[in-house]
Tab-separated table of C-alpha atoms in Angstrom:
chain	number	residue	atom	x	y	z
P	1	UNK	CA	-51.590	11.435	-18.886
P	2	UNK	CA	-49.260	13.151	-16.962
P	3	UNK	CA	-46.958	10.164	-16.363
P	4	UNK	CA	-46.737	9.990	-20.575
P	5	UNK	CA	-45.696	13.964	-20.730
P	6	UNK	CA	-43.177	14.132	-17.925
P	7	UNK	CA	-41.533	10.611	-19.669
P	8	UNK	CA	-42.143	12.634	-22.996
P	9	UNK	CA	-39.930	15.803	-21.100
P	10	UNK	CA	-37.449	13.032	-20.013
P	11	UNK	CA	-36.507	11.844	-23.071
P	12	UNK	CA	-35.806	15.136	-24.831
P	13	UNK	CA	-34.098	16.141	-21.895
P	14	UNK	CA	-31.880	12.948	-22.552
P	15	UNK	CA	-31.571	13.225	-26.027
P	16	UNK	CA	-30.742	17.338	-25.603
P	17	UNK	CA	-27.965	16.484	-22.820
P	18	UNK	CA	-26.337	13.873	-25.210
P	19	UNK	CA	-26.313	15.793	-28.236
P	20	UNK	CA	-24.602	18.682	-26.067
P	21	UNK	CA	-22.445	16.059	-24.615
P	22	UNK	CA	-21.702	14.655	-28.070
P	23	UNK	CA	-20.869	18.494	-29.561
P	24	UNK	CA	-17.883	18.382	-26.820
P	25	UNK	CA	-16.381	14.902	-26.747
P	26	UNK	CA	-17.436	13.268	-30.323
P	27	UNK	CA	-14.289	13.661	-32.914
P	28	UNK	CA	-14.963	14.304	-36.085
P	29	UNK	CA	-12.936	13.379	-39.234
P	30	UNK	CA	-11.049	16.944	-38.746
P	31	UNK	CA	-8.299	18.538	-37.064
P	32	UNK	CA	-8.181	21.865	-35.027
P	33	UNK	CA	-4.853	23.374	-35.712
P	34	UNK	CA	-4.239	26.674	-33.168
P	35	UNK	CA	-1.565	28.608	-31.513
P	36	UNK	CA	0.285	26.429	-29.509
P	37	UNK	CA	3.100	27.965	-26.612
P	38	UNK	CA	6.412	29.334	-26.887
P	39	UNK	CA	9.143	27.492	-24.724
P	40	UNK	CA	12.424	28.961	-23.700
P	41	UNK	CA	15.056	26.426	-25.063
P	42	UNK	CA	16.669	26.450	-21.684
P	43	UNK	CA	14.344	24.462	-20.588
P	44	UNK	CA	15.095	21.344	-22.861
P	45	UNK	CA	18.844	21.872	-23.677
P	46	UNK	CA	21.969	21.859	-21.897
P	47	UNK	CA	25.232	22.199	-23.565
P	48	UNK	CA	28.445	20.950	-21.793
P	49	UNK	CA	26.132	20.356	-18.689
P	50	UNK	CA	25.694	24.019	-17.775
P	51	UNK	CA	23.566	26.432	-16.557
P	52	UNK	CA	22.453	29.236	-19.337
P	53	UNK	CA	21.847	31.882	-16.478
P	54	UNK	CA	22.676	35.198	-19.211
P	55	UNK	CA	19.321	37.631	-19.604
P	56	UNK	CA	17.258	36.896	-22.218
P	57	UNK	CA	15.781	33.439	-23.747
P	58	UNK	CA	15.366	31.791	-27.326
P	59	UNK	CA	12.277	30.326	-27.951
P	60	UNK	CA	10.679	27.966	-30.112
P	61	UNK	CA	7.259	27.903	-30.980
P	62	UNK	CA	4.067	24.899	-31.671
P	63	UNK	CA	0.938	24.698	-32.984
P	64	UNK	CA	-1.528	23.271	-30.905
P	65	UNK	CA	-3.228	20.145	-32.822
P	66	UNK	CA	-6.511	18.146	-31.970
P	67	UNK	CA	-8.546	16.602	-33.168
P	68	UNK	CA	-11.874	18.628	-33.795
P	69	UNK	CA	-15.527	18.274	-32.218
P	70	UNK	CA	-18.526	20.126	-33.543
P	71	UNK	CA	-18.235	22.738	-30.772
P	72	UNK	CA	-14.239	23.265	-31.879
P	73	UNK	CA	-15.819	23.613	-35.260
P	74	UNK	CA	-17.533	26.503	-34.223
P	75	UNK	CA	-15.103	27.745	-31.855
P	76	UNK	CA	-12.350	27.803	-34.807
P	77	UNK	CA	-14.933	29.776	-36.728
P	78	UNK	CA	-15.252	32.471	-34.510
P	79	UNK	CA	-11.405	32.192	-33.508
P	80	UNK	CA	-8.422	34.186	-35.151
P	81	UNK	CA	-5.295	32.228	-35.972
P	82	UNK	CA	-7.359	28.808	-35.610
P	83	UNK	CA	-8.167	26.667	-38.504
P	84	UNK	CA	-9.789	23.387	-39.301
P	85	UNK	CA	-8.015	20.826	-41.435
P	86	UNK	CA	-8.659	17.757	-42.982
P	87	UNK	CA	-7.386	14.323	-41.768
P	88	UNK	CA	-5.171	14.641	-45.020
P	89	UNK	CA	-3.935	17.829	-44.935
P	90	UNK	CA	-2.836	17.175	-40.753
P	91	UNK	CA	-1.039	13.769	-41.055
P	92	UNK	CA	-1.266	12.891	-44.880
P	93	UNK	CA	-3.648	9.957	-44.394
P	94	UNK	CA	-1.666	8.336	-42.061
P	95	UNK	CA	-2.910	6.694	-38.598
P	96	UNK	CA	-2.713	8.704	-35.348
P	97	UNK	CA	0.124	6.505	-33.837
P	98	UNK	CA	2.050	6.851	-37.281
P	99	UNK	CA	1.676	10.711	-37.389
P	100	UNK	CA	3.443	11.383	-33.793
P	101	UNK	CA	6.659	8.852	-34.816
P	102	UNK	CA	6.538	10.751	-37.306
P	103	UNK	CA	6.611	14.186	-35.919
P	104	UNK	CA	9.271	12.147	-33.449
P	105	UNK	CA	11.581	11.565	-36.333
P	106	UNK	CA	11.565	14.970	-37.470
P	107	UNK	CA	11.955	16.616	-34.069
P	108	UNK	CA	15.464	14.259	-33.263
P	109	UNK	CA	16.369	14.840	-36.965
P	110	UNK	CA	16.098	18.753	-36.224
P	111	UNK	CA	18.007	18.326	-32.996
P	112	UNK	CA	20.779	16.531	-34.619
P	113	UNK	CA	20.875	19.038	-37.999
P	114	UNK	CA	20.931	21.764	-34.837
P	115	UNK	CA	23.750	20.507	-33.443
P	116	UNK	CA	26.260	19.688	-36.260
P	117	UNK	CA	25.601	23.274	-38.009
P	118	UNK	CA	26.109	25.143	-34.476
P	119	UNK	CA	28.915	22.705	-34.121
P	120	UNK	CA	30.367	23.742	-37.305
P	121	UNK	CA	29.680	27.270	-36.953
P	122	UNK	CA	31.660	27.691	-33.727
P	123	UNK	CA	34.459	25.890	-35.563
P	124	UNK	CA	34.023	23.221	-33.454
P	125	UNK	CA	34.901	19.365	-34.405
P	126	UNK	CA	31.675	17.588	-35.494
P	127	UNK	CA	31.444	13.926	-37.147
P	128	UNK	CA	28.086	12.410	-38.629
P	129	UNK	CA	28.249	9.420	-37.340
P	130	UNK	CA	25.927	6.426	-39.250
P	131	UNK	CA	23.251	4.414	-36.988
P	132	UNK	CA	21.621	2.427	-40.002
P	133	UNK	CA	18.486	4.097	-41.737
P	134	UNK	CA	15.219	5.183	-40.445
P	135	UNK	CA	12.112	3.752	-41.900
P	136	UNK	CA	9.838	6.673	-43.501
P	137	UNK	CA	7.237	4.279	-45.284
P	138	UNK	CA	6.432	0.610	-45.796
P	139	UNK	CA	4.762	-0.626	-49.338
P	140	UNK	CA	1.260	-2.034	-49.512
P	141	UNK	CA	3.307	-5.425	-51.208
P	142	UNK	CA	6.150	-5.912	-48.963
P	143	UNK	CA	6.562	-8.658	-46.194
P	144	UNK	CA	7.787	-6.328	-43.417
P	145	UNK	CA	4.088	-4.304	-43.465
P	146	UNK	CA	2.780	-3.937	-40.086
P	147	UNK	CA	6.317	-5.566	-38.733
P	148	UNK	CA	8.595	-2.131	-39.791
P	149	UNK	CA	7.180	1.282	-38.114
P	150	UNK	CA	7.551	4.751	-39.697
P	151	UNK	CA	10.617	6.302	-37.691
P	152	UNK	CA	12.145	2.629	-36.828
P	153	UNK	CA	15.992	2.128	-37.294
P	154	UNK	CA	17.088	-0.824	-39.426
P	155	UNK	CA	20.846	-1.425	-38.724
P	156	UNK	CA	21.355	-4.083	-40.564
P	157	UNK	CA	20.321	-7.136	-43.555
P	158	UNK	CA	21.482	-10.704	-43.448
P	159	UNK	CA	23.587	-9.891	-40.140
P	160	UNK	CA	25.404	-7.723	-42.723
P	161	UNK	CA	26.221	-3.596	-41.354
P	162	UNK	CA	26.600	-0.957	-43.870
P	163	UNK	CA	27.862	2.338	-43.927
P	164	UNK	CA	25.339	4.406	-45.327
P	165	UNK	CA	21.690	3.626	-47.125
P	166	UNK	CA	23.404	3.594	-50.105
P	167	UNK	CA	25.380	0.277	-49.623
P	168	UNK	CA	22.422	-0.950	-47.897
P	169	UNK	CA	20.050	-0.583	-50.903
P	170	UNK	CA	23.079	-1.903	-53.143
P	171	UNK	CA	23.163	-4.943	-51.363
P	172	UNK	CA	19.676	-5.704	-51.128
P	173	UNK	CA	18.978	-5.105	-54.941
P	174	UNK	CA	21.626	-7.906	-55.518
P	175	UNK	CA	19.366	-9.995	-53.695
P	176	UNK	CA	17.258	-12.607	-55.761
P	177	UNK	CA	13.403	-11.975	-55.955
P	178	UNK	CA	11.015	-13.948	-53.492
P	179	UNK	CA	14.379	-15.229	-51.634
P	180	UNK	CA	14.534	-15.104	-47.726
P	181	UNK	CA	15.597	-11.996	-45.980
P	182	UNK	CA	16.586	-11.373	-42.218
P	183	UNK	CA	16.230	-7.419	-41.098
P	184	UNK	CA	18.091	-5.941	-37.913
P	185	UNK	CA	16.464	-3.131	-36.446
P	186	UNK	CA	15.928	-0.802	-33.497
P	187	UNK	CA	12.017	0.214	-32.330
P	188	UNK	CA	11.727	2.278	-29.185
P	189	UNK	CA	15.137	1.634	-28.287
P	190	UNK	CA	14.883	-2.014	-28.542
P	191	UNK	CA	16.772	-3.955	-30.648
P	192	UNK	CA	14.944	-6.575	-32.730
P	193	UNK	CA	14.882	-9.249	-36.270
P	194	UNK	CA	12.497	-9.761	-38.358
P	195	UNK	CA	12.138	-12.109	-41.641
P	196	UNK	CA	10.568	-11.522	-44.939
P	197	UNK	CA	11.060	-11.787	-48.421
P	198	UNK	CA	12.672	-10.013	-51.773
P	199	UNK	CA	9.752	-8.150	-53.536
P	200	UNK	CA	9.571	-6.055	-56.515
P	201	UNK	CA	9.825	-2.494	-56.227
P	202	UNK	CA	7.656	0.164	-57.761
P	203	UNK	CA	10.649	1.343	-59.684
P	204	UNK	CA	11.420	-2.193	-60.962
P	205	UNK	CA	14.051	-2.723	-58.683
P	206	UNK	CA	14.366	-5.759	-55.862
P	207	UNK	CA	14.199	-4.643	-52.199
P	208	UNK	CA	12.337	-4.997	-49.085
P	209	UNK	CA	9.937	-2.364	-49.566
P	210	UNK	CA	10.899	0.729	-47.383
P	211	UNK	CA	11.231	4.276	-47.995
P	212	UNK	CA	14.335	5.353	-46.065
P	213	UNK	CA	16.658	8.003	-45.438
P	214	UNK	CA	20.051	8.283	-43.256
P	215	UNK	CA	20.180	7.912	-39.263
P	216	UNK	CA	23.105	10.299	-38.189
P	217	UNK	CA	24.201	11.124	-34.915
P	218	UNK	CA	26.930	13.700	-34.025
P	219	UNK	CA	29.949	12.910	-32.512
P	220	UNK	CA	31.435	15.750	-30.578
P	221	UNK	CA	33.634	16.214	-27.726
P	222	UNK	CA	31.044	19.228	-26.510
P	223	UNK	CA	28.138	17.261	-24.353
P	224	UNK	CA	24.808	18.763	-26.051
P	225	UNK	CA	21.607	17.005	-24.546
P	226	UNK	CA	18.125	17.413	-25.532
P	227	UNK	CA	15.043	16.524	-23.614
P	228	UNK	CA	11.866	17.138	-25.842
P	229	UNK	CA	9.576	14.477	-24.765
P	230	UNK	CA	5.935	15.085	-26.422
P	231	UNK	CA	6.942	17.792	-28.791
P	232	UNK	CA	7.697	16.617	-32.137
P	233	UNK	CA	8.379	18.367	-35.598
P	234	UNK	CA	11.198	19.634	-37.584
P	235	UNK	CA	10.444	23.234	-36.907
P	236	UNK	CA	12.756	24.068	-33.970
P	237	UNK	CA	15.426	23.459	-36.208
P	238	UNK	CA	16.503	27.102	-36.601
P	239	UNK	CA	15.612	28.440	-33.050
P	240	UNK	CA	17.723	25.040	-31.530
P	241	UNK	CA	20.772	26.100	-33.661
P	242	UNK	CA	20.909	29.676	-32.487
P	243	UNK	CA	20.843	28.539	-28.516
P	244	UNK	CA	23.447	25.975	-28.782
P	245	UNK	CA	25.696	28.092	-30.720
P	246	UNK	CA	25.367	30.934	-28.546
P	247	UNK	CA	26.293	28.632	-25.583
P	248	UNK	CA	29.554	27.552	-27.786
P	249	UNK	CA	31.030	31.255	-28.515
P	250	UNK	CA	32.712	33.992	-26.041
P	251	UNK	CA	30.158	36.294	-27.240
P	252	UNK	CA	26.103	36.971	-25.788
P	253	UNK	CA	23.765	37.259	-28.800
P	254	UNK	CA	20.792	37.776	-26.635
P	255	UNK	CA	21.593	40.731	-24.926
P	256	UNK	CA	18.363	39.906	-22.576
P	257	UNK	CA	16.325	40.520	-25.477
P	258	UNK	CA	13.029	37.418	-26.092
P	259	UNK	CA	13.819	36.124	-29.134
P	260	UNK	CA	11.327	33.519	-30.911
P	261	UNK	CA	11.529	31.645	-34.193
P	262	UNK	CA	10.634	29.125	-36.281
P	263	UNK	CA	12.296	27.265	-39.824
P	264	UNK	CA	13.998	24.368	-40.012
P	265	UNK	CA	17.675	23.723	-40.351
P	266	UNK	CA	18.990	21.952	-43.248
P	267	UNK	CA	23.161	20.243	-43.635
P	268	UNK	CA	24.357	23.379	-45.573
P	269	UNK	CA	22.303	25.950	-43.010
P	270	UNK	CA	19.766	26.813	-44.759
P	271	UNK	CA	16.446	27.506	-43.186
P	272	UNK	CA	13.754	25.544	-44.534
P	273	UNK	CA	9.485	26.490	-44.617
P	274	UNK	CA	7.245	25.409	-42.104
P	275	UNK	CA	3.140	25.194	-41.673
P	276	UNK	CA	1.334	27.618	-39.324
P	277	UNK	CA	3.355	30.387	-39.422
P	278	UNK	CA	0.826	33.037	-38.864
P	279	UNK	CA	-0.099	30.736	-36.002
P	280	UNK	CA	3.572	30.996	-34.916
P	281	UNK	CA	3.963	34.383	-34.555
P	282	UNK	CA	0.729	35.074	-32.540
P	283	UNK	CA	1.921	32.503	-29.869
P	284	UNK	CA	5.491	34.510	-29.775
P	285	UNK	CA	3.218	37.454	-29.380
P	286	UNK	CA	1.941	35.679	-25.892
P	287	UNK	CA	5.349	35.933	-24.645
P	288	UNK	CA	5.775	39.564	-25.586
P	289	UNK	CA	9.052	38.468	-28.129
P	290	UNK	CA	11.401	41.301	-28.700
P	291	UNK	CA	12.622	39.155	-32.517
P	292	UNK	CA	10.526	36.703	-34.450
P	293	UNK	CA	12.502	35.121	-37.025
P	294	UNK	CA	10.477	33.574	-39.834
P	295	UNK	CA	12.071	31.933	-43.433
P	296	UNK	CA	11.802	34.150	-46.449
P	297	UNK	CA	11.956	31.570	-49.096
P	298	UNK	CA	10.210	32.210	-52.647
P	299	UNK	CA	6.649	29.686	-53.402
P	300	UNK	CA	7.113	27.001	-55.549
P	301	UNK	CA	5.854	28.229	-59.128
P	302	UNK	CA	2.796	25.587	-58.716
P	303	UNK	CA	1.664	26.601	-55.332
P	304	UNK	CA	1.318	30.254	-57.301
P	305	UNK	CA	-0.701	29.022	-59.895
P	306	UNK	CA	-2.491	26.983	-58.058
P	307	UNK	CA	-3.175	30.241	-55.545
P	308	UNK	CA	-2.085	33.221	-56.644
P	309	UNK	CA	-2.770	34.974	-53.831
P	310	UNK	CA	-0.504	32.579	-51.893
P	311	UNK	CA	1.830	34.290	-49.000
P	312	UNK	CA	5.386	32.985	-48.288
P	313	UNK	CA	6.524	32.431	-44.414
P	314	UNK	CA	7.496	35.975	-44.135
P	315	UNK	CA	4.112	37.495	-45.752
P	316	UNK	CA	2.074	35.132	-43.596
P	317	UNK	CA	3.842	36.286	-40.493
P	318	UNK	CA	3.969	39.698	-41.028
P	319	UNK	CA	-0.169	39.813	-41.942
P	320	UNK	CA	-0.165	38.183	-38.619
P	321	UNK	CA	1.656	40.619	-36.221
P	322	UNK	CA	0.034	43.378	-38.407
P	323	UNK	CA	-3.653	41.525	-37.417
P	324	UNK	CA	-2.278	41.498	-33.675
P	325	UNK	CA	-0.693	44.631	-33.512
P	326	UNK	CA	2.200	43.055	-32.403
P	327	UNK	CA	5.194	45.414	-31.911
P	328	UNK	CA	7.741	42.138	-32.281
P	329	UNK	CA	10.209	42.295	-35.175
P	330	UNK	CA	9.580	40.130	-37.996
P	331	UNK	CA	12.635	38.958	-39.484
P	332	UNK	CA	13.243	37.177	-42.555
P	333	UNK	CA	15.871	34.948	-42.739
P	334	UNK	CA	16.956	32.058	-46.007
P	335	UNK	CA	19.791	31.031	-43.536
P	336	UNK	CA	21.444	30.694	-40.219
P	337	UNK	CA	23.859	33.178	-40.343
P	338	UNK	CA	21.123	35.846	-41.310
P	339	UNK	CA	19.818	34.843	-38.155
P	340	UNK	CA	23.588	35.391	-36.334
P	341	UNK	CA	24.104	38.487	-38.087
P	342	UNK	CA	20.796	40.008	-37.175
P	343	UNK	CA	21.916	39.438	-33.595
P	344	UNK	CA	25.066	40.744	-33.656
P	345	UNK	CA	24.065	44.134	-35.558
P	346	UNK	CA	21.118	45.097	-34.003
P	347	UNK	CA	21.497	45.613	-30.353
């Protein structure tokens, strides 16, 4: 009899330690979104190879993202500035190795926006160079599925080169429907072919079945070189055009002040909206930022009727440092040089 309870105790011991265990390490089908760390651009950029040594640092900020467990659950419950997202609403549906070339794509995209608007805005000579185009979807029906990656380069059709997506889709339209059709592309910096076939496109056109935009690259005669493995995002965009222009002028912007920031950076220099912002600001906070530049652009009349209650970048942020009692500076910014000028007037 006594045999039977202590094997009785065993087993709910067992089944106890596993279901802890399994609280821990199971994933669920969510996503733990949190303040990530601030990093002090030095660190991963180096224009005209050298040393930033003047007081003072600009930083960009992440949000931390995992993928949840029960006990995260609970822990983003009873957590400030931590939230718990959907599969969908983290990576739009798409698998996990998918979602980071993705986030990839967008960090080298904000790196390169970065560096042609500081370029530009130091009056220095910049040239968009075209690479081909990089892949940002393949269709269910066409022939290059599971051969073409979100965030590959194709550089060329047929052995044909073009100089921008636009003659590349105007060739490929031209092309007759089920015919035979050679791609040239570039995957992790390997160059590679691949063959497939004309299909029908959702708009009625003839292609190959990608979603694609323009792969730039700037040519310069300044030497400005990034080094961002495992971060991804467009995000940085703003805070990465500050520090390299800043490194390009006569002048100091900093003035040894900790300046943080998020938005990204768009051709014409505007500063574009970005997720987690409230999230943002309290990992700034960590670093005790002096300036926390956030975007300040209007909601989209949809996402107001659809929440009318909805905050803006700038509301979000500034509920934030309120909720932290943060005595950083939230400023708004729509643009770059709101940004530049901020810098240069307040001392």
């Amino acid at each position: 009899m006594k045999t039977i309870k202590k094997y009785k105790w065993w087993l709910i011991s067992s089944f106890s330690l596993l279901l802890i265990l399994g609280c821990f390490l199971v994933p669920l089908p969510y996503y733990m979104e949190m303040p990530g760390g601030a990093y002090d651009i030095r660190t991963v950029l180096t224009v005209n190879n050298k040393e930033d040594k003047e007081k003072g640092s600009y930083n960009f900020v992440a949000v931390g993202v995992s993928k949840a467990t029960v006990f995260q659950v609970i822990y983003a419950w009873l957590t400030p500035f931590t939230e718990i997202t959907s599969a969908q609403e983290t990576t739009g549906g798409v698998s996990d190795a998918d979602y980071i070339r993705i986030n990839q794509f967008y960090m080298e995209t904000s790196q390169n926006g970065a560096i042609y608007e500081a370029l530009n805005l130091a009056d220095k000579k910049a040239n968009l160079d075209y690479m081909g185009v990089y892949v940002l979807n393949v269709s269910k029906n066409s022939t290059f599925k599971g051969v073409l990656n979100i965030a590959d380069t194709v550089t060329g059709v047929n052995g044909k080169t073009f100089s921008s997506s636009k003659e590349l889709i105007k060739y490929v339209s031209k092309q007759k429907l089920g015919s035979k059709v050679s791609v040239q592309y570039t995957s992790e910096n390997k160059k590679k072919s691949a063959k497939g076939k004309i299909v029908k496109l959702s708009n009625g056109k003839n292609g190959i079945g990608i979603g694609l935009v323009d792969h730039t690259k700037v040519a310069s005669d300044d030497k400005i070189k990034f080094s961002t493995d495992g971060v991804g995002g467009p995000s940085a965009g703003l805070m990465f055009t500050l520090d390299i222009y800043d490194q390009l002028i006569d002048q100091d912007l900093r003035k040894g002040r900790v300046i943080a920031g998020t938005g990204t950076i768009e051709e014409d220099g505007k500063v574009g909206n970005i997720g987690g912002a409230g999230m943002k600001v309290a990992a700034a906070d960590k670093i005790d930022a002096d300036i926390f530049f956030v975007p300040n652009n209007p909601l989209d009349k949809a996402v107001l009727k659809e929440n009318p209650k909805a905050l803006n970048n700038y509301q979000e942020a500034k509920q934030a440092a309120k909720k932290l009692g943060s005595k950083m500076k939230i400023v708004p910014v729509k643009n770059v040089r709101d940004a530049i000028d901020y810098l240069k007037t307040h001392r």
